[in-house]
mmCIF file of C-alpha atoms in Angstrom:
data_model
loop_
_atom_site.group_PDB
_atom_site.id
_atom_site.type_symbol
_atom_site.label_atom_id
_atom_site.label_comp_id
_atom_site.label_asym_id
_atom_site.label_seq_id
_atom_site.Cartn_x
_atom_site.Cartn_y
_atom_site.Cartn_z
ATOM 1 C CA UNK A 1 -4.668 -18.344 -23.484
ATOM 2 C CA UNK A 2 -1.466 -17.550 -25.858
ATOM 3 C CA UNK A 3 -3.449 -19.221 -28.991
ATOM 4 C CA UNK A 4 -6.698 -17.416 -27.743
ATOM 5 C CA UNK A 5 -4.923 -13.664 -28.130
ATOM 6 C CA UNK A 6 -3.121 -15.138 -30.893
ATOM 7 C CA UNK A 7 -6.158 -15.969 -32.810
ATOM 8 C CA UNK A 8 -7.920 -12.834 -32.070
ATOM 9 C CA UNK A 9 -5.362 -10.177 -33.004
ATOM 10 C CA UNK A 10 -3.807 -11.800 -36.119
ATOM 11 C CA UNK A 11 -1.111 -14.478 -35.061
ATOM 12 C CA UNK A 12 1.373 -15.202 -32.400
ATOM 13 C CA UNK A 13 3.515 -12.040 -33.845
ATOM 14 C CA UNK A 14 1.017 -9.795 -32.580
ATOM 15 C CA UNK A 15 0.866 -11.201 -28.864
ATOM 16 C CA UNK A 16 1.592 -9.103 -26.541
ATOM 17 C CA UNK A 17 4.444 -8.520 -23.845
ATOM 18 C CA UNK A 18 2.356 -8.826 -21.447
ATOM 19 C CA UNK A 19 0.914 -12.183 -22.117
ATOM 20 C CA UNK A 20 4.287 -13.484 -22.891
ATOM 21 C CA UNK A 21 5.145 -12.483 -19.280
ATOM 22 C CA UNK A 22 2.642 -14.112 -17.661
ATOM 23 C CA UNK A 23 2.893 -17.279 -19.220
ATOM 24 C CA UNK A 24 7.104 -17.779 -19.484
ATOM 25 C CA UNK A 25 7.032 -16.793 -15.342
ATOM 26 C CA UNK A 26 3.925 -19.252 -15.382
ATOM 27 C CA UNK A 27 5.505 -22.340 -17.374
ATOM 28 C CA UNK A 28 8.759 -21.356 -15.645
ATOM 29 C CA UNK A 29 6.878 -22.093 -11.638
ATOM 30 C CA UNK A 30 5.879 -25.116 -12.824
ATOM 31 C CA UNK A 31 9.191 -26.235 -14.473
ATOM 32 C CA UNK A 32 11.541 -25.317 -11.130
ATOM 33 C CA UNK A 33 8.552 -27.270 -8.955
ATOM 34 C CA UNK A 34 8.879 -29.894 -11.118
ATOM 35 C CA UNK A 35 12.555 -30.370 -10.943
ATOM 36 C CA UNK A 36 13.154 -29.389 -7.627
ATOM 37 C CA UNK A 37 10.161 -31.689 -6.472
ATOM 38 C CA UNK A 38 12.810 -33.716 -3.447
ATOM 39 C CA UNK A 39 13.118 -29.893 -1.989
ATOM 40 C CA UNK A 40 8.853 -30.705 -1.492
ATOM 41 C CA UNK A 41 9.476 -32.920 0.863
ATOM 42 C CA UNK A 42 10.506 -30.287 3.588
ATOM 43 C CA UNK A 43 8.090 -27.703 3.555
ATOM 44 C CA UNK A 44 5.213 -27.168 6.306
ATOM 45 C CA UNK A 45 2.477 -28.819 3.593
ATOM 46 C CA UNK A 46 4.564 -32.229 3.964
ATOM 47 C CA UNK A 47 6.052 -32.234 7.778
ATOM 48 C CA UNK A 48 3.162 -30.399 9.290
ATOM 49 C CA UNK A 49 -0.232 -30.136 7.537
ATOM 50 C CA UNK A 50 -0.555 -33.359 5.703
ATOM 51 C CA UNK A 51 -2.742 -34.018 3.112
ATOM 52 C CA UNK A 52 -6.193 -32.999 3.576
ATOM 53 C CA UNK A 53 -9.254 -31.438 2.448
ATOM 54 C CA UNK A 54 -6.972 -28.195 2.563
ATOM 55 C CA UNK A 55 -4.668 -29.617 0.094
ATOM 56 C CA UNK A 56 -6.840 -31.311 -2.054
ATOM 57 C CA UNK A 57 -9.288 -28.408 -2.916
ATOM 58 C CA UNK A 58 -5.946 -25.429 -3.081
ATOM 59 C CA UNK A 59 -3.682 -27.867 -5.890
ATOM 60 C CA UNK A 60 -6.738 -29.430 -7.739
ATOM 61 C CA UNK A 61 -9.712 -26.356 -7.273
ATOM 62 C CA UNK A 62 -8.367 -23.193 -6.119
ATOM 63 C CA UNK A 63 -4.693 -22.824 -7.738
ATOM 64 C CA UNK A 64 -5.939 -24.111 -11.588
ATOM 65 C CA UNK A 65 -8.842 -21.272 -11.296
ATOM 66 C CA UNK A 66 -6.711 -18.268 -9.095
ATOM 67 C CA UNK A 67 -3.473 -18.685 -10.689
ATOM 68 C CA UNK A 68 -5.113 -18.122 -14.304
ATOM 69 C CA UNK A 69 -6.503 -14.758 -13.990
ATOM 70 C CA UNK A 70 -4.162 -12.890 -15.392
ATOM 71 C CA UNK A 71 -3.619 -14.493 -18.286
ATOM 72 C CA UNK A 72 -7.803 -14.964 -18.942
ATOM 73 C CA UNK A 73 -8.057 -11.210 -18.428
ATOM 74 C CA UNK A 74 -4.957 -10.433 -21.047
ATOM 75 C CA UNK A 75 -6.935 -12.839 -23.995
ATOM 76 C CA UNK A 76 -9.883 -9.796 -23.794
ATOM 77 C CA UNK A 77 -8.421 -7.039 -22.579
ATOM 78 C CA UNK A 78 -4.562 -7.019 -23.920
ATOM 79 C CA UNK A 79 -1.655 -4.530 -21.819
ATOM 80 C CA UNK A 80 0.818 -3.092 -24.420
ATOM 81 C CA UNK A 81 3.884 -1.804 -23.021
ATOM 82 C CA UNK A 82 7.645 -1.817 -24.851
ATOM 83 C CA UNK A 83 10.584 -3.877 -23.889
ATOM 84 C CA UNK A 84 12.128 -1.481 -21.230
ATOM 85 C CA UNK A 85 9.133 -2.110 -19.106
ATOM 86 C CA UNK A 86 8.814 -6.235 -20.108
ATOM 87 C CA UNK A 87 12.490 -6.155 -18.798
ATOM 88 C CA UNK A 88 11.638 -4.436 -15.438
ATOM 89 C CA UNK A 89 9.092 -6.829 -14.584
ATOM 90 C CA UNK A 90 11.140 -9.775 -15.600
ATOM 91 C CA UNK A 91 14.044 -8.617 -13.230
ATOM 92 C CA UNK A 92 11.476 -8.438 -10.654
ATOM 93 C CA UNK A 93 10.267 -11.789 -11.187
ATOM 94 C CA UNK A 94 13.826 -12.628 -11.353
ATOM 95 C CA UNK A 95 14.641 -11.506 -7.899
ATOM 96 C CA UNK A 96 11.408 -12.950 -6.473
ATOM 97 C CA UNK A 97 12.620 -16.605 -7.939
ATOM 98 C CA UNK A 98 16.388 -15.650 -6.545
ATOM 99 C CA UNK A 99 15.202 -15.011 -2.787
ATOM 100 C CA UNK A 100 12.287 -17.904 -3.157
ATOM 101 C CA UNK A 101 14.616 -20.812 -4.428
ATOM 102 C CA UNK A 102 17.925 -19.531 -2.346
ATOM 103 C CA UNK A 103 16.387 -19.638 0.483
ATOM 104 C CA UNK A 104 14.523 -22.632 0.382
ATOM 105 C CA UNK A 105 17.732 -24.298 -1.118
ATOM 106 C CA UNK A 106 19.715 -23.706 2.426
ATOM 107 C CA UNK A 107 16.956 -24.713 4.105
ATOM 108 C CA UNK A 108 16.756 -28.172 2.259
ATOM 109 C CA UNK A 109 20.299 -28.758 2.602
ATOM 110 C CA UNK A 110 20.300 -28.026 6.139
ATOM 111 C CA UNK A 111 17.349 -30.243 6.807
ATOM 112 C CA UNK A 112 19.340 -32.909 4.564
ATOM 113 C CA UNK A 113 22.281 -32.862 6.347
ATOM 114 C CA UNK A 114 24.192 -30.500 4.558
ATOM 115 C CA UNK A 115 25.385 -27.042 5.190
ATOM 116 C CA UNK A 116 24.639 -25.137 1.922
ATOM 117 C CA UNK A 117 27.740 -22.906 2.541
ATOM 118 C CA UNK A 118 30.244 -25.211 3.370
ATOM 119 C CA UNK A 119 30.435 -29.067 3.645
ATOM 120 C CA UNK A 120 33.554 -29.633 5.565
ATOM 121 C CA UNK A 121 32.607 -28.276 8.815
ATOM 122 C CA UNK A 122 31.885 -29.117 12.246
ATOM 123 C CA UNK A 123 27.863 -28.302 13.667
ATOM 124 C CA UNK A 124 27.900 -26.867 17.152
ATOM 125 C CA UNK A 125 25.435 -24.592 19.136
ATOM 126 C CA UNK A 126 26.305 -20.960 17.826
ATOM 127 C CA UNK A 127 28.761 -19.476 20.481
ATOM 128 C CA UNK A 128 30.836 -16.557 20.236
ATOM 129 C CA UNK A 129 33.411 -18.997 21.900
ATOM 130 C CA UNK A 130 33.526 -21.209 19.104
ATOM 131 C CA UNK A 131 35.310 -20.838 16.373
ATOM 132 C CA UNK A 132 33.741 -21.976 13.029
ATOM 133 C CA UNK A 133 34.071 -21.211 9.317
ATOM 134 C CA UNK A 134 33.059 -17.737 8.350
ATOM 135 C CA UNK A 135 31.072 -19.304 5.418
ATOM 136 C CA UNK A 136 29.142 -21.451 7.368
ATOM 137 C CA UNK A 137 25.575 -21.255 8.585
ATOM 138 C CA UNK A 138 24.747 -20.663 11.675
ATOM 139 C CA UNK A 139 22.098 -21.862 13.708
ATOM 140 C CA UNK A 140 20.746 -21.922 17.350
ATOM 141 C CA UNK A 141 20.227 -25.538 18.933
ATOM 142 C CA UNK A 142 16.891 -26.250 21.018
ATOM 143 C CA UNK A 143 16.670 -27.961 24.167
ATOM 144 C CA UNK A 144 15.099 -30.628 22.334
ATOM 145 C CA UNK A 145 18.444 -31.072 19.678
ATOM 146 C CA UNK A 146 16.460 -29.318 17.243
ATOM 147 C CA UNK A 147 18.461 -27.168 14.954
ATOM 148 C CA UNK A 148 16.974 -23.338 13.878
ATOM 149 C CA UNK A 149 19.282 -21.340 11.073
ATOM 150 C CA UNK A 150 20.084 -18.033 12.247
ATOM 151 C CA UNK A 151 22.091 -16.719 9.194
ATOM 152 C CA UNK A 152 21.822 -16.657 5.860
ATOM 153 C CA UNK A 153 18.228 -16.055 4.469
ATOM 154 C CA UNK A 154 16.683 -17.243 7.247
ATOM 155 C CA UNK A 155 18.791 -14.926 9.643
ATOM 156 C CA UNK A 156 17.230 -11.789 7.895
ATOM 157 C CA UNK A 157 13.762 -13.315 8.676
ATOM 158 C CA UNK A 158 11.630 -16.424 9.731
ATOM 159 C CA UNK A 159 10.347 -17.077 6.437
ATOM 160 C CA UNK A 160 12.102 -15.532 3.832
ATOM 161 C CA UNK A 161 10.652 -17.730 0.781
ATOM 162 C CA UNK A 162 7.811 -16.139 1.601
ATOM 163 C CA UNK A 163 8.728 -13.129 0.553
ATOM 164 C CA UNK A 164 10.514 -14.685 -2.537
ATOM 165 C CA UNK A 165 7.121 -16.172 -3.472
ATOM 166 C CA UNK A 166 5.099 -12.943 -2.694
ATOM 167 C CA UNK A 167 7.500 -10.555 -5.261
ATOM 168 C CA UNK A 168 7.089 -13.815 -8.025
ATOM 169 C CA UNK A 169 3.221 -13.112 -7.289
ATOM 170 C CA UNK A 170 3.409 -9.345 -8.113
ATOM 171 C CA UNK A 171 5.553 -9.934 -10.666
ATOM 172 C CA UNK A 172 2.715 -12.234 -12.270
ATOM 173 C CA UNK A 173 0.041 -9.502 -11.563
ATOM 174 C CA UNK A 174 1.828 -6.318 -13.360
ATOM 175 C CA UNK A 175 1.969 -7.163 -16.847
ATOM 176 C CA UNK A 176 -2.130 -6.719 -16.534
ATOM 177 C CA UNK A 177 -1.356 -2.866 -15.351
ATOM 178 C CA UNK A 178 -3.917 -1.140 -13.166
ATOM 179 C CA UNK A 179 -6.931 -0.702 -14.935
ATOM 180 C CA UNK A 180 -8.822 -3.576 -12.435
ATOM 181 C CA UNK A 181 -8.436 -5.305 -9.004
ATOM 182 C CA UNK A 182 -9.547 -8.362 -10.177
ATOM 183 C CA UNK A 183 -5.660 -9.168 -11.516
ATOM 184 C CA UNK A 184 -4.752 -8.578 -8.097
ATOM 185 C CA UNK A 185 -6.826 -11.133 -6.401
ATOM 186 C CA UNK A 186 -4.218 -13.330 -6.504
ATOM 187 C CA UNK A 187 -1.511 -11.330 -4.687
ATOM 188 C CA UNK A 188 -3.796 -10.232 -2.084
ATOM 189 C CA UNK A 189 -5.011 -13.923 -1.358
ATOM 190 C CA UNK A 190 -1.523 -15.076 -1.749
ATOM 191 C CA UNK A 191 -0.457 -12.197 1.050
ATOM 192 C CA UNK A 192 -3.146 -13.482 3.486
ATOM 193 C CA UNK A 193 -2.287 -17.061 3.225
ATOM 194 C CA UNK A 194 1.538 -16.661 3.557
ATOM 195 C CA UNK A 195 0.589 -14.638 6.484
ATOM 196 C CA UNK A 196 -1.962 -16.938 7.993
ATOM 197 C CA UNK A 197 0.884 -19.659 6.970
ATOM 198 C CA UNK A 198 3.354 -17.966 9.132
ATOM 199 C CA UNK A 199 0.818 -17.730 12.110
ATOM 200 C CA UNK A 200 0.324 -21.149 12.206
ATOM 201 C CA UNK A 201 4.078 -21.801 12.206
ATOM 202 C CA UNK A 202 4.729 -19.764 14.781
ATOM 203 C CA UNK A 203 2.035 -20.987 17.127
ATOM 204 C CA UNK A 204 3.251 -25.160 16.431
ATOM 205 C CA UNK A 205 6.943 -23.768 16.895
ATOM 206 C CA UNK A 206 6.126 -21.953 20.044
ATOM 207 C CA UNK A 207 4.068 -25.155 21.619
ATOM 208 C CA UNK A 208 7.481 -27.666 20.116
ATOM 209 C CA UNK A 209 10.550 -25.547 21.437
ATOM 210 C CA UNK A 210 8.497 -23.650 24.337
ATOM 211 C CA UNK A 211 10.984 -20.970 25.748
ATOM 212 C CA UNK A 212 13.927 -21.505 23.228
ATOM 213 C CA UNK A 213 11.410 -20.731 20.261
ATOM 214 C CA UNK A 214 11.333 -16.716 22.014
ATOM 215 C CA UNK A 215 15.003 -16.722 22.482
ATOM 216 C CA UNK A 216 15.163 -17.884 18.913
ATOM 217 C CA UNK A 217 12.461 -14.657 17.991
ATOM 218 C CA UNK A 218 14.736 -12.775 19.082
ATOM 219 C CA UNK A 219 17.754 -13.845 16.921
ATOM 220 C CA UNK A 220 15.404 -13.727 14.315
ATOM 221 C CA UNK A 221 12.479 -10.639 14.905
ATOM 222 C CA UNK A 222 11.498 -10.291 11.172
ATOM 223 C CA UNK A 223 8.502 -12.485 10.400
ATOM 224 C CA UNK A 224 8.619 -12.421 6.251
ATOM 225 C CA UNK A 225 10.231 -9.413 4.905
ATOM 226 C CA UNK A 226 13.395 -8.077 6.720
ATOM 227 C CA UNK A 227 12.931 -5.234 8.821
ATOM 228 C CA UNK A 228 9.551 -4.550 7.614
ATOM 229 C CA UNK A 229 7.352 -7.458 9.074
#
């Protein structure tokens, strides 16, 4: 896509903003996945769905075709904006990757074994009679001896990566502007599934931890984005 604009409006001088955008926050998603690959390991794809058909057709169909849009659409129809604005949308895409790779970060560590904000401490059921670190996370402990966080990112909601990824999904759709809905495909699938994704980890959570999954909701009320949803 870079060598197609390239190409067609005198070299790689002339590229735009816009198309640099896309493609650093592009090549960028791939890079952290790539290097952060163990943190794969613990997300719902792995420990709950499997791979499937699902799977299968979204990494090797869907994602190649979806996830290109923007950059297709910049090659013939190029967004020119100055730096001021190039910076915006990069700090946006910066806090997007901040909230996304934080988040998922403590909960990788937790799963691991580790508390992300401390490592000499002592787990316990969260109690207002014990005393514990004040940089340590907390978390609510099922009947089953399963462990929930309950501060941090994932005390402000249930799935706060989500909302990490969503703002890195804008942030890929903005350099195209406004002038079509087609750019914004992706965010609005991307909103549906994370939703959808949610949905279906509530329902498996509610059938594992039965009543302590509702005294955990209400620890923890915010679905994705704190005190919105």
């Amino acid at each position: 896509m870079l060598c197609e604009q390239a190409v067609r409006r005198g070299g790689f001088h002339n590229v735009t903003y816009s198309m640099w955008l896309v493609l650093t926050f592009q090549a960028f998603y791939v890079a952290d996945g790539l290097y952060n690959e163990p943190a794969v390991f613990t997300t719902m794809d792995i420990t709950t769905d499997g791979f499937g058909f699902m799977l299968a057709v979204g990494d090797l169909l869907w994602v190649p075709f979806v996830y290109s849009l923007q950059a297709r659409y910049l090659v013939f129809n190029p967004v020119e904006f100055g730096p001021l604005s190039a910076l915006g949308i990069f700090a946006f895409n910066g806090l997007g990757y901040y909230i996304f790779r934080d988040a998922n970060g403590e909960k990788n560590d937790f799963r691991n074994g580790r508390n992300p904000k401390s490592e000499n401490v002592v787990h316990g059921v969260v109690s207002s009679k014990v005393l514990r670190n004040p940089t340590d996370l907390q978390y609510f402990t099922t009947e089953s001896g399963s462990k929930l966080l309950t501060s941090g990112w994932w005390g402000r909601s249930r799935h706060p990566n989500y909302f990490g990824d969503f703002l890195m999904a804008l942030a890929w759709s903005l350099p195209t502007g406004f002038q079509t809905p087609v750019t914004y495909f992706y965010v609005i699938y991307f909103a549906v599934l994370l939703i959808h994704r949610q949905r279906r980890d509530d329902e498996n959570c509610e059938k594992k931890y039965g009543k302590d999954w509702e005294t955990y909701k209400k620890m923890v009320p915010y679905r994705i984005i704190p005190y919105v949803y």
